[in-house]
Short mmCIF file of C-alpha atoms in Angstrom, two decimals:
data_model
loop_
_atom_site.label_atom_id
_atom_site.label_comp_id
_atom_site.label_asym_id
_atom_site.label_seq_id
_atom_site.Cartn_x
_atom_site.Cartn_y
_atom_site.Cartn_z
CA UNK A 245 -19.19 -25.21 -57.47
CA UNK A 246 -21.41 -26.87 -54.89
CA UNK A 247 -21.10 -30.62 -54.67
CA UNK A 248 -24.87 -31.07 -54.99
CA UNK A 249 -27.05 -28.57 -56.83
CA UNK A 250 -30.81 -28.39 -56.48
CA UNK A 251 -33.30 -25.81 -57.70
CA UNK A 252 -34.89 -24.32 -54.57
CA UNK A 253 -38.20 -23.58 -56.29
CA UNK A 254 -40.78 -22.95 -55.01
CA UNK A 255 -42.73 -25.39 -57.14
CA UNK A 256 -46.52 -25.28 -57.12
CA UNK A 257 -48.65 -27.96 -58.77
CA UNK A 258 -52.35 -28.95 -58.72
CA UNK A 259 -53.44 -32.04 -56.85
CA UNK A 260 -53.03 -35.18 -58.96
CA UNK A 261 -50.12 -33.83 -61.01
CA UNK A 262 -46.88 -35.70 -61.58
CA UNK A 263 -44.01 -33.93 -59.87
CA UNK A 264 -40.42 -34.14 -61.03
CA UNK A 265 -37.65 -33.02 -58.67
CA UNK A 266 -34.03 -33.02 -59.75
CA UNK A 267 -30.48 -32.62 -58.54
CA UNK A 268 -27.07 -32.69 -60.14
CA UNK A 269 -23.83 -33.57 -58.43
CA UNK A 270 -20.21 -33.02 -59.28
CA UNK A 271 -18.24 -35.91 -57.83
CA UNK A 272 -18.39 -39.24 -59.63
CA UNK A 273 -17.21 -40.98 -56.44
CA UNK A 274 -20.62 -40.62 -54.81
CA UNK A 275 -22.21 -44.05 -54.38
CA UNK A 276 -25.39 -43.52 -52.34
CA UNK A 277 -28.20 -41.17 -53.28
CA UNK A 278 -31.06 -40.21 -51.01
CA UNK A 279 -34.22 -38.17 -51.04
CA UNK A 280 -35.48 -36.65 -47.81
CA UNK A 281 -38.79 -34.93 -47.10
CA UNK A 282 -38.86 -32.12 -44.58
CA UNK A 283 -42.06 -30.56 -43.31
CA UNK A 284 -41.90 -27.03 -41.98
CA UNK A 285 -40.04 -26.77 -38.66
CA UNK A 286 -39.38 -30.53 -38.56
CA UNK A 287 -36.36 -32.73 -39.11
CA UNK A 288 -35.88 -34.51 -42.46
CA UNK A 289 -37.23 -38.00 -42.97
CA UNK A 290 -35.77 -40.46 -45.45
CA UNK A 291 -38.05 -41.16 -48.40
CA UNK A 292 -35.84 -43.31 -50.59
CA UNK A 293 -32.25 -44.25 -51.17
CA UNK A 294 -30.51 -45.74 -54.17
CA UNK A 295 -27.11 -47.34 -54.47
CA UNK A 296 -25.34 -46.53 -57.72
CA UNK A 297 -27.41 -46.10 -60.91
CA UNK A 298 -30.93 -47.23 -61.58
CA UNK A 299 -34.53 -46.78 -60.56
CA UNK A 300 -36.31 -47.52 -57.34
CA UNK A 301 -40.05 -47.37 -56.82
CA UNK A 302 -42.05 -47.13 -53.59
CA UNK A 303 -45.74 -46.49 -53.98
CA UNK A 304 -46.24 -43.12 -55.64
CA UNK A 305 -42.53 -42.29 -55.45
CA UNK A 306 -39.82 -43.23 -57.94
CA UNK A 307 -36.14 -42.36 -57.49
CA UNK A 308 -33.83 -42.39 -60.46
CA UNK A 309 -30.05 -42.06 -60.63
CA UNK A 310 -28.07 -41.58 -63.81
CA UNK A 311 -24.40 -41.69 -62.88
CA UNK A 312 -23.26 -41.04 -66.45
CA UNK A 313 -24.82 -37.58 -66.35
CA UNK A 314 -24.57 -37.16 -62.53
CA UNK A 315 -28.30 -36.56 -62.33
CA UNK A 316 -30.72 -37.56 -59.56
CA UNK A 317 -34.49 -37.43 -59.88
CA UNK A 318 -37.54 -38.02 -57.71
CA UNK A 319 -40.95 -38.45 -59.32
CA UNK A 320 -44.18 -38.19 -57.36
CA UNK A 321 -47.29 -39.56 -59.05
CA UNK A 322 -50.83 -38.48 -58.16
CA UNK A 323 -49.49 -35.74 -55.91
CA UNK A 324 -51.49 -34.90 -52.79
CA UNK A 325 -51.68 -31.75 -50.63
CA UNK A 326 -49.98 -33.79 -47.90
CA UNK A 327 -46.93 -34.02 -50.17
CA UNK A 328 -46.39 -30.28 -49.69
CA UNK A 329 -42.96 -30.05 -48.08
CA UNK A 330 -39.33 -29.35 -48.89
CA UNK A 331 -37.56 -32.20 -50.68
CA UNK A 332 -33.83 -32.56 -50.20
CA UNK A 333 -31.54 -34.72 -52.25
CA UNK A 334 -28.37 -35.99 -50.59
CA UNK A 335 -25.36 -38.09 -51.46
CA UNK A 336 -22.72 -40.16 -49.69
CA UNK A 337 -19.30 -41.36 -50.74
CA UNK A 338 -19.66 -44.48 -48.67
CA UNK A 339 -21.60 -45.84 -45.72
CA UNK A 340 -19.36 -44.25 -43.13
CA UNK A 341 -19.26 -40.86 -44.81
CA UNK A 342 -21.14 -37.68 -44.21
CA UNK A 343 -24.30 -36.69 -46.01
CA UNK A 344 -24.02 -33.88 -48.52
CA UNK A 345 -27.35 -32.16 -49.08
CA UNK A 346 -28.76 -30.16 -51.93
CA UNK A 347 -30.45 -26.88 -51.12
CA UNK A 348 -33.93 -28.42 -51.10
CA UNK A 349 -36.94 -27.78 -53.33
CA UNK A 350 -40.07 -26.37 -51.73
CA UNK A 351 -43.14 -28.11 -53.16
CA UNK A 352 -46.72 -26.99 -52.77
CA UNK A 353 -49.58 -29.20 -53.98
CA UNK A 354 -52.79 -27.22 -54.29
CA UNK A 355 -56.17 -28.96 -53.74
CA UNK B 296 -37.94 -46.78 -37.99
CA UNK B 297 -35.63 -45.64 -35.26
CA UNK B 298 -36.59 -42.59 -33.19
CA UNK B 299 -34.39 -39.63 -32.33
CA UNK B 300 -35.60 -36.92 -29.98
CA UNK B 301 -34.34 -33.43 -29.29
CA UNK B 302 -34.89 -31.19 -26.32
CA UNK B 303 -35.89 -28.46 -26.18
CA UNK B 304 -37.87 -28.05 -29.38
CA UNK B 305 -37.47 -24.31 -29.19
CA UNK B 306 -35.58 -21.91 -26.98
CA UNK B 307 -35.28 -18.14 -26.68
CA UNK B 308 -32.32 -16.73 -24.82
CA UNK B 309 -30.55 -13.46 -24.22
CA UNK B 310 -27.33 -12.58 -25.99
CA UNK B 311 -24.29 -13.78 -24.06
CA UNK B 312 -25.94 -16.76 -22.40
CA UNK B 313 -25.23 -20.43 -23.13
CA UNK B 314 -27.79 -22.89 -24.38
CA UNK B 315 -27.65 -26.69 -24.24
CA UNK B 316 -29.52 -28.87 -26.72
CA UNK B 317 -29.94 -32.60 -26.13
CA UNK B 318 -30.20 -35.30 -28.77
CA UNK B 319 -31.29 -38.80 -27.79
CA UNK B 320 -31.65 -42.05 -29.70
CA UNK B 321 -34.65 -43.68 -28.07
CA UNK B 322 -34.61 -47.24 -29.35
CA UNK B 323 -31.13 -47.90 -30.69
CA UNK B 324 -27.52 -47.28 -29.79
CA UNK B 325 -26.03 -44.43 -31.75
CA UNK B 326 -22.35 -44.94 -32.33
CA UNK B 327 -22.20 -41.73 -34.34
CA UNK B 328 -24.20 -38.55 -33.99
CA UNK B 329 -24.20 -35.55 -36.28
CA UNK B 330 -25.14 -31.92 -35.65
CA UNK B 331 -26.49 -29.70 -38.40
CA UNK B 332 -27.73 -26.16 -38.60
CA UNK B 333 -30.27 -24.91 -41.06
CA UNK B 334 -31.08 -21.29 -41.89
CA UNK B 335 -34.52 -20.41 -43.33
CA UNK B 336 -35.03 -21.77 -46.84
CA UNK B 337 -31.53 -23.22 -46.89
CA UNK B 338 -30.14 -26.70 -46.71
CA UNK B 339 -28.70 -28.54 -43.76
CA UNK B 340 -25.07 -27.72 -43.10
CA UNK B 341 -23.08 -30.25 -41.13
CA UNK B 342 -21.40 -28.70 -38.11
CA UNK B 343 -19.73 -31.68 -36.49
CA UNK B 344 -19.60 -35.44 -36.21
CA UNK B 345 -19.23 -37.15 -32.87
CA UNK B 346 -18.47 -40.74 -32.00
CA UNK B 347 -19.34 -42.04 -28.56
CA UNK B 348 -16.52 -41.55 -26.11
CA UNK B 349 -14.29 -39.48 -28.36
CA UNK B 350 -13.89 -35.85 -29.32
CA UNK B 351 -16.12 -34.41 -32.00
CA UNK B 352 -14.80 -33.67 -35.48
CA UNK B 353 -15.81 -30.19 -36.57
CA UNK B 354 -16.38 -29.02 -40.12
CA UNK B 355 -14.27 -26.24 -41.53
CA UNK B 356 -15.41 -22.85 -40.31
CA UNK B 357 -17.25 -24.14 -37.23
CA UNK B 358 -15.81 -22.82 -33.97
CA UNK B 359 -15.25 -25.74 -31.62
CA UNK B 360 -14.99 -23.45 -28.58
CA UNK B 361 -18.34 -21.90 -29.37
CA UNK B 362 -20.24 -25.08 -30.22
CA UNK B 363 -19.33 -27.64 -27.57
CA UNK B 364 -20.35 -31.20 -28.35
CA UNK B 365 -20.42 -34.05 -25.90
CA UNK B 366 -21.30 -37.65 -26.77
CA UNK B 367 -20.87 -39.36 -23.45
CA UNK B 368 -23.17 -42.33 -24.03
CA UNK B 369 -24.53 -44.37 -26.91
CA UNK B 370 -27.93 -42.69 -26.60
CA UNK B 371 -27.14 -39.07 -25.79
CA UNK B 372 -25.25 -36.22 -27.40
CA UNK B 373 -25.40 -32.58 -26.37
CA UNK B 374 -24.63 -29.37 -28.23
CA UNK B 375 -23.90 -26.31 -26.13
CA UNK B 376 -23.92 -22.93 -27.83
CA UNK B 377 -21.70 -20.80 -25.62
CA UNK B 378 -22.07 -17.03 -25.35
CA UNK B 379 -24.85 -17.06 -27.92
CA UNK B 380 -25.36 -14.07 -30.19
CA UNK B 381 -28.23 -13.18 -32.54
CA UNK B 382 -26.32 -14.56 -35.53
CA UNK B 383 -26.42 -17.99 -33.85
CA UNK B 384 -30.21 -18.01 -34.20
CA UNK B 385 -31.00 -20.99 -36.37
CA UNK B 386 -32.64 -24.41 -36.55
CA UNK B 387 -30.32 -27.04 -35.07
CA UNK B 388 -30.91 -30.65 -36.07
CA UNK B 389 -29.16 -33.76 -34.87
CA UNK B 390 -29.04 -37.17 -36.47
CA UNK B 391 -27.90 -40.52 -35.18
CA UNK B 392 -26.48 -43.60 -36.80
CA UNK B 393 -25.94 -46.99 -35.27
CA UNK B 394 -24.61 -50.26 -36.53
CA UNK B 395 -26.79 -51.58 -39.31
CA UNK B 396 -27.07 -54.95 -40.93
CA UNK B 397 -28.58 -53.48 -44.08
CA UNK B 398 -26.57 -52.26 -47.04
CA UNK B 399 -27.23 -48.64 -46.22
CA UNK B 400 -26.40 -47.31 -42.78
CA UNK B 401 -29.15 -44.78 -42.34
CA UNK B 402 -28.95 -41.60 -40.32
CA UNK B 403 -32.11 -40.90 -38.34
CA UNK B 404 -32.93 -37.26 -37.77
CA UNK B 405 -34.33 -35.53 -34.75
CA UNK B 406 -37.19 -33.03 -34.99
CA UNK B 407 -34.88 -30.04 -34.60
CA UNK B 408 -34.45 -27.23 -32.07
CA UNK B 409 -35.23 -23.65 -33.00
CA UNK B 410 -32.88 -21.25 -31.24
CA UNK B 411 -33.64 -17.55 -31.10
CA UNK B 412 -31.08 -15.27 -29.50
CA UNK B 413 -32.33 -11.82 -28.57
#
């Protein structure tokens, strides 16, 4: 079993739709949860991170962590064509640890 | 945010040759650098972790004699793919992490290097 599971998609939505991206993880020891956005042929950029359970909002993006069910979510409101990218979830045991990535979900937002 | 650069951005080489990829932190001191590889439509797989001035720690299954990592300064790490073969063709990405005062010690990623071995 992979430590972090993510549906690779692809996911295609119309502009303005609400997008829900999800991951599950297996190890309850994970403390930090991140979402990265990666455009084609580029390195990943950090979108949001959350420590432990809860919600975090930044503009059109909301990250949600439910440690009881080991479930991580990213919601994108009013999606735009510029949001078209691959979204990777990632976790960390602790600050000094190594990132463990999900497979990434390819998102396409159609105008 | 902090900036990490990689050079070259893409390289094509013949089978059997060696290729060096540079990773630089431009505006901060990177105490730790990470090297990843990514195959098409797959996730990033960590290859090795290097701390400045010490030997790199390789992940299981990664050949240390084939993928030579040097982290000689706080702003530069290099990955050398020795005797490259077509199966080494991939997207290589580095990331860098420095000391951080915030609660989360972020890794900053470079733009990646696409290696094609003919």
